[in-house]
Amino acid sequence: MPDPIPARLAALKTTSTPDLKSQWRDLFDSEPPPFNRRYLESRLAYRIQELAYGGLKPETVKRLERLGEELDGGDRKKSRIRADLRPVAGTRLIRVWQGVEHVVTVTTDGFEWQGRPYKSLSAIARAITGTRWNGWVFFGLKNRRKL
């Protein structure tokens, strides 16, 4: 019998976003994060393979943890914030403001807009609008009512 996993992975590309979120709930037993579709697809693909074929070897996990500690100094709180709250580096955030499309790219240490680095989305939103905005709300990453 052929391996069904490659077919499941290929099907992720054409699965609706609500169905991807449903699969996330089934496979991770938690609510899906508010990240883009590509993130959901890649994490679901990894999880499907992990459950079918097994996860990383313990020595690989230890090596990755050591490398992570080199990046964040072993500060678990800092690594969780970066992993859970910020979109993945390379993600493009698009917002149309007064008829002009603004594209922000998430980088490993902040954001980039119009070729300039920024530490926060709020600074970019202020530069675009001329007024103070919560950057996460401005770019649709957070619901205003939940603030």
CSV table of N, CA and C in Angstrom, one decimal:
chain,number,residue,atom,x,y,z
A,1,MET,N,0.9,-1.2,0.0
A,1,MET,CA,0.0,0.0,0.0
A,1,MET,C,0.9,1.2,0.0
A,2,PRO,N,0.6,2.2,-0.9
A,2,PRO,CA,1.4,3.4,-0.9
A,2,PRO,C,1.3,4.3,0.3
A,3,ASP,N,2.3,5.0,0.6
A,3,ASP,CA,2.4,5.9,1.8
A,3,ASP,C,1.4,7.1,1.6
A,4,PRO,N,0.4,7.2,2.5
A,4,PRO,CA,-0.6,8.3,2.3
A,4,PRO,C,-0.1,9.7,2.7
A,5,ILE,N,1.0,9.8,3.4
A,5,ILE,CA,1.5,11.0,3.9
A,5,ILE,C,1.8,12.0,2.8
A,6,PRO,N,2.5,11.7,1.7
A,6,PRO,CA,2.7,12.7,0.6
A,6,PRO,C,1.4,13.3,0.1
A,7,ALA,N,0.4,12.4,-0.1
A,7,ALA,CA,-0.9,13.0,-0.5
A,7,ALA,C,-1.5,13.9,0.5
A,8,ARG,N,-1.4,13.6,1.7
A,8,ARG,CA,-1.9,14.6,2.8
A,8,ARG,C,-1.2,15.9,2.7
A,9,LEU,N,0.1,15.8,2.5
A,9,LEU,CA,0.9,17.1,2.5
A,9,LEU,C,0.6,17.9,1.2
A,10,ALA,N,0.4,17.2,0.1
A,10,ALA,CA,0.1,17.9,-1.1
A,10,ALA,C,-1.3,18.6,-1.0
A,11,ALA,N,-2.2,17.9,-0.3
A,11,ALA,CA,-3.6,18.4,-0.1
A,11,ALA,C,-3.7,19.7,0.7
A,12,LEU,N,-2.6,19.9,1.5
A,12,LEU,CA,-2.6,21.2,2.3
A,12,LEU,C,-2.7,22.4,1.5
A,13,LYS,N,-2.1,22.4,0.3
A,13,LYS,CA,-2.0,23.6,-0.6
A,13,LYS,C,-3.4,24.0,-1.1
A,14,THR,N,-4.3,23.0,-1.2
A,14,THR,CA,-5.7,23.3,-1.7
A,14,THR,C,-6.8,23.3,-0.6
A,15,THR,N,-6.4,23.0,0.6
A,15,THR,CA,-7.3,23.0,1.7
A,15,THR,C,-7.7,24.4,2.1
A,16,SER,N,-9.0,24.7,2.4
A,16,SER,CA,-9.4,26.0,2.8
A,16,SER,C,-8.8,26.4,4.1
A,17,THR,N,-8.7,27.7,4.4
A,17,THR,CA,-8.1,28.1,5.6
A,17,THR,C,-8.8,27.6,6.8
A,18,PRO,N,-10.2,27.7,6.8
A,18,PRO,CA,-10.9,27.2,8.0
A,18,PRO,C,-10.6,25.7,8.2
A,19,ASP,N,-10.5,24.9,7.2
A,19,ASP,CA,-10.1,23.5,7.3
A,19,ASP,C,-8.7,23.3,7.8
A,20,LEU,N,-7.8,24.2,7.4
A,20,LEU,CA,-6.4,24.1,8.0
A,20,LEU,C,-6.4,24.4,9.5
A,21,LYS,N,-7.2,25.4,9.9
A,21,LYS,CA,-7.4,25.7,11.3
A,21,LYS,C,-8.0,24.5,12.1
A,22,SER,N,-8.9,23.8,11.5
A,22,SER,CA,-9.5,22.7,12.1
A,22,SER,C,-8.5,21.6,12.2
A,23,GLN,N,-7.7,21.3,11.2
A,23,GLN,CA,-6.6,20.3,11.3
A,23,GLN,C,-5.6,20.7,12.4
A,24,TRP,N,-5.3,22.0,12.5
A,24,TRP,CA,-4.4,22.5,13.6
A,24,TRP,C,-5.0,22.0,14.9
A,25,ARG,N,-6.3,22.3,15.1
A,25,ARG,CA,-6.9,22.0,16.4
A,25,ARG,C,-6.7,20.5,16.7
A,26,ASP,N,-7.0,19.6,15.7
A,26,ASP,CA,-6.9,18.2,15.8
A,26,ASP,C,-5.4,17.7,16.1
A,27,LEU,N,-4.5,18.3,15.4
A,27,LEU,CA,-3.1,17.8,15.4
A,27,LEU,C,-2.3,18.4,16.6
A,28,PHE,N,-2.6,19.6,17.0
A,28,PHE,CA,-1.9,20.3,18.1
A,28,PHE,C,-2.7,20.4,19.4
A,29,ASP,N,-4.0,20.1,19.3
A,29,ASP,CA,-4.8,20.2,20.5
A,29,ASP,C,-4.8,21.6,21.1
A,30,SER,N,-4.7,22.6,20.2
A,30,SER,CA,-4.7,24.0,20.7
A,30,SER,C,-5.3,24.9,19.5
A,31,GLU,N,-5.6,26.1,19.9
A,31,GLU,CA,-6.1,27.0,18.8
A,31,GLU,C,-5.0,27.4,17.9
A,32,PRO,N,-5.2,27.6,16.6
A,32,PRO,CA,-4.2,28.0,15.7
A,32,PRO,C,-3.7,29.4,15.9
A,33,PRO,N,-2.4,29.7,15.7
A,33,PRO,CA,-1.9,31.0,15.9
A,33,PRO,C,-2.5,32.0,14.8
A,34,PRO,N,-2.4,33.3,15.0
A,34,PRO,CA,-3.0,34.2,14.0
A,34,PRO,C,-2.0,34.5,12.9
A,35,PHE,N,-1.2,33.5,12.5
A,35,PHE,CA,-0.2,33.8,11.4
A,35,PHE,C,-0.8,33.5,10.1
A,36,ASN,N,0.0,33.7,9.1
A,36,ASN,CA,-0.5,33.6,7.7
A,36,ASN,C,-0.7,32.1,7.3
A,37,ARG,N,-1.3,31.9,6.2
A,37,ARG,CA,-1.7,30.6,5.7
A,37,ARG,C,-0.4,29.8,5.4
A,38,ARG,N,0.6,30.4,4.9
A,38,ARG,CA,1.9,29.6,4.6
A,38,ARG,C,2.5,29.0,5.9
A,39,TYR,N,2.4,29.8,7.0
A,39,TYR,CA,2.9,29.3,8.3
A,39,TYR,C,2.1,28.1,8.7
A,40,LEU,N,0.7,28.2,8.6
A,40,LEU,CA,-0.1,27.1,9.0
A,40,LEU,C,0.2,25.8,8.2
A,41,GLU,N,0.3,26.0,6.9
A,41,GLU,CA,0.6,24.9,6.0
A,41,GLU,C,1.9,24.2,6.4
A,42,SER,N,3.0,25.0,6.6
A,42,SER,CA,4.3,24.4,6.9
A,42,SER,C,4.3,23.7,8.2
A,43,ARG,N,3.7,24.3,9.2
A,43,ARG,CA,3.7,23.7,10.6
A,43,ARG,C,2.8,22.4,10.6
A,44,LEU,N,1.7,22.4,9.8
A,44,LEU,CA,0.8,21.2,9.7
A,44,LEU,C,1.6,20.1,9.0
A,45,ALA,N,2.3,20.5,7.9
A,45,ALA,CA,3.1,19.5,7.2
A,45,ALA,C,4.1,18.9,8.1
A,46,TYR,N,4.8,19.7,8.9
A,46,TYR,CA,5.8,19.1,9.8
A,46,TYR,C,5.1,18.2,10.8
A,47,ARG,N,4.0,18.6,11.4
A,47,ARG,CA,3.3,17.8,12.4
A,47,ARG,C,2.8,16.5,11.9
A,48,ILE,N,2.3,16.5,10.6
A,48,ILE,CA,1.8,15.3,10.0
A,48,ILE,C,2.9,14.3,9.9
A,49,GLN,N,4.1,14.8,9.4
A,49,GLN,CA,5.2,13.9,9.2
A,49,GLN,C,5.8,13.5,10.6
A,50,GLU,N,5.8,14.4,11.5
A,50,GLU,CA,6.3,14.0,12.9
A,50,GLU,C,5.5,12.9,13.5
A,51,LEU,N,4.2,13.0,13.4
A,51,LEU,CA,3.3,12.0,13.9
A,51,LEU,C,3.4,10.6,13.2
A,52,ALA,N,3.6,10.7,11.9
A,52,ALA,CA,3.7,9.5,11.1
A,52,ALA,C,5.1,8.8,11.2
A,53,TYR,N,6.1,9.6,11.1
A,53,TYR,CA,7.5,9.1,11.0
A,53,TYR,C,8.3,9.2,12.3
A,54,GLY,N,7.8,10.0,13.2
A,54,GLY,CA,8.6,10.3,14.4
A,54,GLY,C,9.3,11.6,14.4
A,55,GLY,N,9.6,12.2,15.5
A,55,GLY,CA,10.2,13.5,15.6
A,55,GLY,C,11.7,13.5,15.4
A,56,LEU,N,12.2,14.6,15.8
A,56,LEU,CA,13.7,14.8,15.7
A,56,LEU,C,14.4,13.8,16.8
A,57,LYS,N,15.6,13.4,16.4
A,57,LYS,CA,16.4,12.6,17.4
A,57,LYS,C,16.7,13.5,18.6
A,58,PRO,N,16.8,12.9,19.8
A,58,PRO,CA,17.2,13.7,21.0
A,58,PRO,C,18.4,14.5,20.8
A,59,GLU,N,19.5,14.0,20.1
A,59,GLU,CA,20.7,14.7,20.0
A,59,GLU,C,20.5,16.0,19.1
A,60,THR,N,19.6,15.8,18.1
A,60,THR,CA,19.3,17.0,17.3
A,60,THR,C,18.6,18.1,18.1
A,61,VAL,N,17.6,17.7,18.9
A,61,VAL,CA,16.9,18.6,19.8
A,61,VAL,C,17.9,19.4,20.7
A,62,LYS,N,18.8,18.6,21.3
A,62,LYS,CA,19.8,19.2,22.2
A,62,LYS,C,20.7,20.2,21.4
A,63,ARG,N,21.1,19.9,20.2
A,63,ARG,CA,21.9,20.8,19.4
A,63,ARG,C,21.1,22.0,19.0
A,64,LEU,N,19.9,21.9,18.6
A,64,LEU,CA,19.0,23.1,18.3
A,64,LEU,C,18.8,24.0,19.6
A,65,GLU,N,18.7,23.3,20.7
A,65,GLU,CA,18.5,24.1,21.9
A,65,GLU,C,19.8,24.9,22.2
A,66,ARG,N,21.0,24.3,22.0
A,66,ARG,CA,22.2,25.0,22.3
A,66,ARG,C,22.4,26.1,21.3
A,67,LEU,N,22.0,25.9,20.0
A,67,LEU,CA,22.1,27.0,19.0
A,67,LEU,C,21.1,28.1,19.4
A,68,GLY,N,19.9,27.8,19.9
A,68,GLY,CA,19.0,28.8,20.3
A,68,GLY,C,19.5,29.6,21.5
A,69,GLU,N,20.2,28.9,22.4
A,69,GLU,CA,20.7,29.6,23.6
A,69,GLU,C,21.8,30.6,23.2
A,70,GLU,N,22.5,30.3,22.1
A,70,GLU,CA,23.6,31.2,21.6
A,70,GLU,C,22.9,32.5,21.1
A,71,LEU,N,21.7,32.3,20.5
A,71,LEU,CA,21.0,33.5,19.9
A,71,LEU,C,20.3,34.3,21.0
A,72,ASP,N,19.7,33.7,22.0
A,72,ASP,CA,18.9,34.5,22.9
A,72,ASP,C,19.5,34.4,24.4
A,73,GLY,N,20.7,33.9,24.5
A,73,GLY,CA,21.3,33.9,25.8
A,73,GLY,C,20.6,32.9,26.8
A,74,GLY,N,19.8,32.0,26.3
A,74,GLY,CA,19.2,31.0,27.2
A,74,GLY,C,17.9,31.6,27.9
A,75,ASP,N,17.5,32.8,27.5
A,75,ASP,CA,16.3,33.4,28.1
A,75,ASP,C,15.1,32.8,27.5
A,76,ARG,N,14.5,31.9,28.2
A,76,ARG,CA,13.3,31.1,27.7
A,76,ARG,C,12.1,32.1,27.4
A,77,LYS,N,12.0,33.1,28.3
A,77,LYS,CA,10.9,34.0,28.0
A,77,LYS,C,11.0,34.8,26.7
A,78,LYS,N,12.3,35.2,26.4
A,78,LYS,CA,12.5,35.9,25.2
A,78,LYS,C,12.3,35.0,24.0
A,79,SER,N,12.7,33.7,24.1
A,79,SER,CA,12.5,32.8,22.9
A,79,SER,C,11.1,32.5,22.7
A,80,ARG,N,10.3,32.4,23.8
A,80,ARG,CA,8.8,32.1,23.6
A,80,ARG,C,8.1,33.3,23.0
A,81,ILE,N,8.5,34.5,23.4
A,81,ILE,CA,7.9,35.7,22.8
A,81,ILE,C,8.1,35.8,21.3
A,82,ARG,N,9.4,35.5,21.0
A,82,ARG,CA,9.7,35.6,19.6
A,82,ARG,C,9.0,34.5,18.8
A,83,ALA,N,8.9,33.3,19.3
A,83,ALA,CA,8.3,32.2,18.6
A,83,ALA,C,6.8,32.3,18.6
A,84,ASP,N,6.2,32.8,19.6
A,84,ASP,CA,4.7,32.7,19.7
A,84,ASP,C,4.0,34.0,19.3
A,85,LEU,N,4.6,35.1,19.4
A,85,LEU,CA,3.9,36.4,19.1
A,85,LEU,C,4.2,37.0,17.8
A,86,ARG,N,5.4,36.9,17.4
A,86,ARG,CA,5.8,37.6,16.1
A,86,ARG,C,5.6,36.6,14.9
A,87,PRO,N,5.2,37.2,13.8
A,87,PRO,CA,5.1,36.4,12.6
A,87,PRO,C,6.5,35.9,12.2
A,88,VAL,N,6.6,34.9,11.5
A,88,VAL,CA,7.8,34.3,11.1
A,88,VAL,C,8.6,35.3,10.2
A,89,ALA,N,9.9,35.3,10.4
A,89,ALA,CA,10.8,36.2,9.5
A,89,ALA,C,10.5,35.9,8.1
A,90,GLY,N,10.4,36.9,7.3
A,90,GLY,CA,10.1,36.8,5.8
A,90,GLY,C,8.6,37.0,5.5
A,91,THR,N,7.8,37.0,6.6
A,91,THR,CA,6.3,37.3,6.3
A,91,THR,C,6.2,38.7,5.9
A,92,ARG,N,5.3,38.9,4.9
A,92,ARG,CA,5.0,40.2,4.4
A,92,ARG,C,3.6,40.6,4.9
A,93,LEU,N,3.6,41.8,5.5
A,93,LEU,CA,2.3,42.4,6.0
A,93,LEU,C,1.9,43.5,5.0
A,94,ILE,N,0.7,43.4,4.5
A,94,ILE,CA,0.3,44.4,3.5
A,94,ILE,C,-0.9,45.1,4.1
A,95,ARG,N,-0.9,46.5,4.0
A,95,ARG,CA,-1.9,47.3,4.4
A,95,ARG,C,-2.1,48.4,3.4
A,96,VAL,N,-3.3,48.7,3.0
A,96,VAL,CA,-3.7,49.8,2.1
A,96,VAL,C,-4.1,50.9,3.0
A,97,TRP,N,-3.5,52.1,2.8
A,97,TRP,CA,-3.8,53.3,3.6
A,97,TRP,C,-4.0,54.4,2.7
A,98,GLN,N,-5.2,55.0,2.6
A,98,GLN,CA,-5.5,56.1,1.8
A,98,GLN,C,-5.1,55.8,0.3
A,99,GLY,N,-5.4,54.6,-0.2
A,99,GLY,CA,-5.2,54.2,-1.5
A,99,GLY,C,-3.8,53.8,-1.9
A,100,VAL,N,-2.9,53.8,-0.9
A,100,VAL,CA,-1.5,53.4,-1.1
A,100,VAL,C,-1.3,52.1,-0.4
A,101,GLU,N,-0.7,51.1,-1.1
A,101,GLU,CA,-0.4,49.8,-0.5
A,101,GLU,C,1.0,49.9,0.1
A,102,HIS,N,1.0,49.5,1.4
A,102,HIS,CA,2.3,49.5,2.2
A,102,HIS,C,2.6,48.1,2.5
A,103,VAL,N,3.9,47.7,2.2
A,103,VAL,CA,4.3,46.3,2.4
A,103,VAL,C,5.4,46.3,3.5
A,104,VAL,N,5.2,45.6,4.6
A,104,VAL,CA,6.2,45.5,5.6
A,104,VAL,C,6.7,44.1,5.6
A,105,THR,N,8.0,43.9,5.7
A,105,THR,CA,8.6,42.5,5.8
A,105,THR,C,9.1,42.3,7.2
A,106,VAL,N,8.7,41.1,7.8
A,106,VAL,CA,9.2,40.8,9.1
A,106,VAL,C,10.6,40.3,9.0
A,107,THR,N,11.5,40.8,9.8
A,107,THR,CA,12.9,40.4,9.8
A,107,THR,C,13.2,39.7,11.1
A,108,THR,N,14.4,39.1,11.3
A,108,THR,CA,14.7,38.4,12.5
A,108,THR,C,14.8,39.3,13.7
A,109,ASP,N,15.1,40.6,13.5
A,109,ASP,CA,15.3,41.5,14.6
A,109,ASP,C,14.3,42.7,14.5
A,110,GLY,N,13.2,42.6,13.8
A,110,GLY,CA,12.3,43.7,13.7
A,110,GLY,C,11.5,43.6,12.4
A,111,PHE,N,11.4,44.8,11.8
A,111,PHE,CA,10.6,44.9,10.6
A,111,PHE,C,11.3,45.8,9.6
A,112,GLU,N,10.9,45.7,8.3
A,112,GLU,CA,11.5,46.6,7.3
A,112,GLU,C,10.3,47.1,6.5
A,113,TRP,N,10.4,48.5,6.3
A,113,TRP,CA,9.4,49.1,5.5
A,113,TRP,C,10.1,50.2,4.6
A,114,GLN,N,9.9,50.2,3.3
A,114,GLN,CA,10.5,51.1,2.4
A,114,GLN,C,12.0,51.1,2.5
A,115,GLY,N,12.6,49.9,2.7
A,115,GLY,CA,14.0,49.7,2.7
A,115,GLY,C,14.7,50.1,4.1
A,116,ARG,N,13.9,50.5,5.0
A,116,ARG,CA,14.4,51.0,6.3
A,116,ARG,C,14.0,50.0,7.4
A,117,PRO,N,15.0,49.7,8.4
A,117,PRO,CA,14.6,48.8,9.5
A,117,PRO,C,13.9,49.6,10.6
A,118,TYR,N,12.9,48.9,11.2
A,118,TYR,CA,12.2,49.4,12.3
A,118,TYR,C,12.1,48.3,13.4
A,119,LYS,N,12.1,48.8,14.7
A,119,LYS,CA,12.0,47.8,15.8
A,119,LYS,C,10.5,47.5,16.1
A,120,SER,N,9.6,48.3,15.7
A,120,SER,CA,8.2,48.1,16.0
A,120,SER,C,7.2,48.4,14.9
A,121,LEU,N,6.1,47.7,14.8
A,121,LEU,CA,5.1,47.9,13.8
A,121,LEU,C,4.4,49.3,14.1
A,122,SER,N,4.4,49.7,15.4
A,122,SER,CA,3.7,50.9,15.8
A,122,SER,C,4.5,52.1,15.2
A,123,ALA,N,5.8,52.0,15.1
A,123,ALA,CA,6.6,53.1,14.5
A,123,ALA,C,6.3,53.2,13.0
A,124,ILE,N,6.1,52.1,12.4
A,124,ILE,CA,5.8,52.1,10.9
A,124,ILE,C,4.4,52.7,10.7
A,125,ALA,N,3.4,52.2,11.5
A,125,ALA,CA,2.1,52.7,11.4
A,125,ALA,C,2.0,54.3,11.6
A,126,ARG,N,2.8,54.7,12.6
A,126,ARG,CA,2.9,56.2,12.8
A,126,ARG,C,3.5,56.9,11.6
A,127,ALA,N,4.6,56.3,11.0
A,127,ALA,CA,5.2,56.9,9.8
A,127,ALA,C,4.2,57.0,8.7
A,128,ILE,N,3.4,55.9,8.5
A,128,ILE,CA,2.4,55.9,7.4
A,128,ILE,C,1.3,56.9,7.6
A,129,THR,N,0.7,56.9,8.9
A,129,THR,CA,-0.5,57.7,9.1
A,129,THR,C,-0.3,59.1,9.7
A,130,GLY,N,0.9,59.3,10.3
A,130,GLY,CA,1.1,60.5,11.0
A,130,GLY,C,0.5,60.6,12.4
A,131,THR,N,-0.2,59.5,12.8
A,131,THR,CA,-0.8,59.5,14.2
A,131,THR,C,-0.4,58.2,14.9
A,132,ARG,N,-0.6,58.2,16.2
A,132,ARG,CA,-0.3,57.0,17.0
A,132,ARG,C,-1.3,55.9,16.7
A,133,TRP,N,-0.7,54.7,16.4
A,133,TRP,CA,-1.5,53.5,16.2
A,133,TRP,C,-0.8,52.4,16.9
A,134,ASN,N,-1.6,51.4,17.4
A,134,ASN,CA,-1.0,50.1,17.8
A,134,ASN,C,-0.7,49.4,16.5
A,135,GLY,N,0.5,49.1,16.2
A,135,GLY,CA,1.0,48.6,14.9
A,135,GLY,C,0.3,47.2,14.7
A,136,TRP,N,0.1,46.4,15.7
A,136,TRP,CA,-0.5,45.1,15.5
A,136,TRP,C,-2.0,45.3,15.0
A,137,VAL,N,-2.7,46.3,15.6
A,137,VAL,CA,-4.0,46.5,15.1
A,137,VAL,C,-4.0,47.1,13.7
A,138,PHE,N,-3.1,48.0,13.4
A,138,PHE,CA,-3.1,48.7,12.1
A,138,PHE,C,-2.9,47.7,11.0
A,139,PHE,N,-2.0,46.7,11.2
A,139,PHE,CA,-1.7,45.6,10.2
A,139,PHE,C,-2.6,44.4,10.3
A,140,GLY,N,-3.6,44.5,11.2
A,140,GLY,CA,-4.6,43.4,11.3
A,140,GLY,C,-4.2,42.2,12.0
A,141,LEU,N,-3.1,42.3,12.8
A,141,LEU,CA,-2.6,41.1,13.5
A,141,LEU,C,-3.3,40.9,14.9
A,142,LYS,N,-4.1,41.9,15.3
A,142,LYS,CA,-4.7,41.9,16.6
A,142,LYS,C,-6.0,42.6,16.5
A,143,ASN,N,-7.1,42.0,17.1
A,143,ASN,CA,-8.4,42.6,17.1
A,143,ASN,C,-8.4,43.8,18.1
A,144,ARG,N,-8.9,45.0,17.6
A,144,ARG,CA,-8.9,46.2,18.5
A,144,ARG,C,-9.7,45.9,19.8
A,145,ARG,N,-10.7,45.1,19.7
A,145,ARG,CA,-11.6,44.9,20.9
A,145,ARG,C,-10.9,44.1,22.0
A,146,LYS,N,-9.9,43.3,21.6
A,146,LYS,CA,-9.2,42.5,22.5
A,146,LYS,C,-8.0,43.2,23.3
A,147,LEU,N,-7.8,44.4,22.9
A,147,LEU,CA,-6.6,45.1,23.5
A,147,LEU,C,-6.9,45.4,24.9
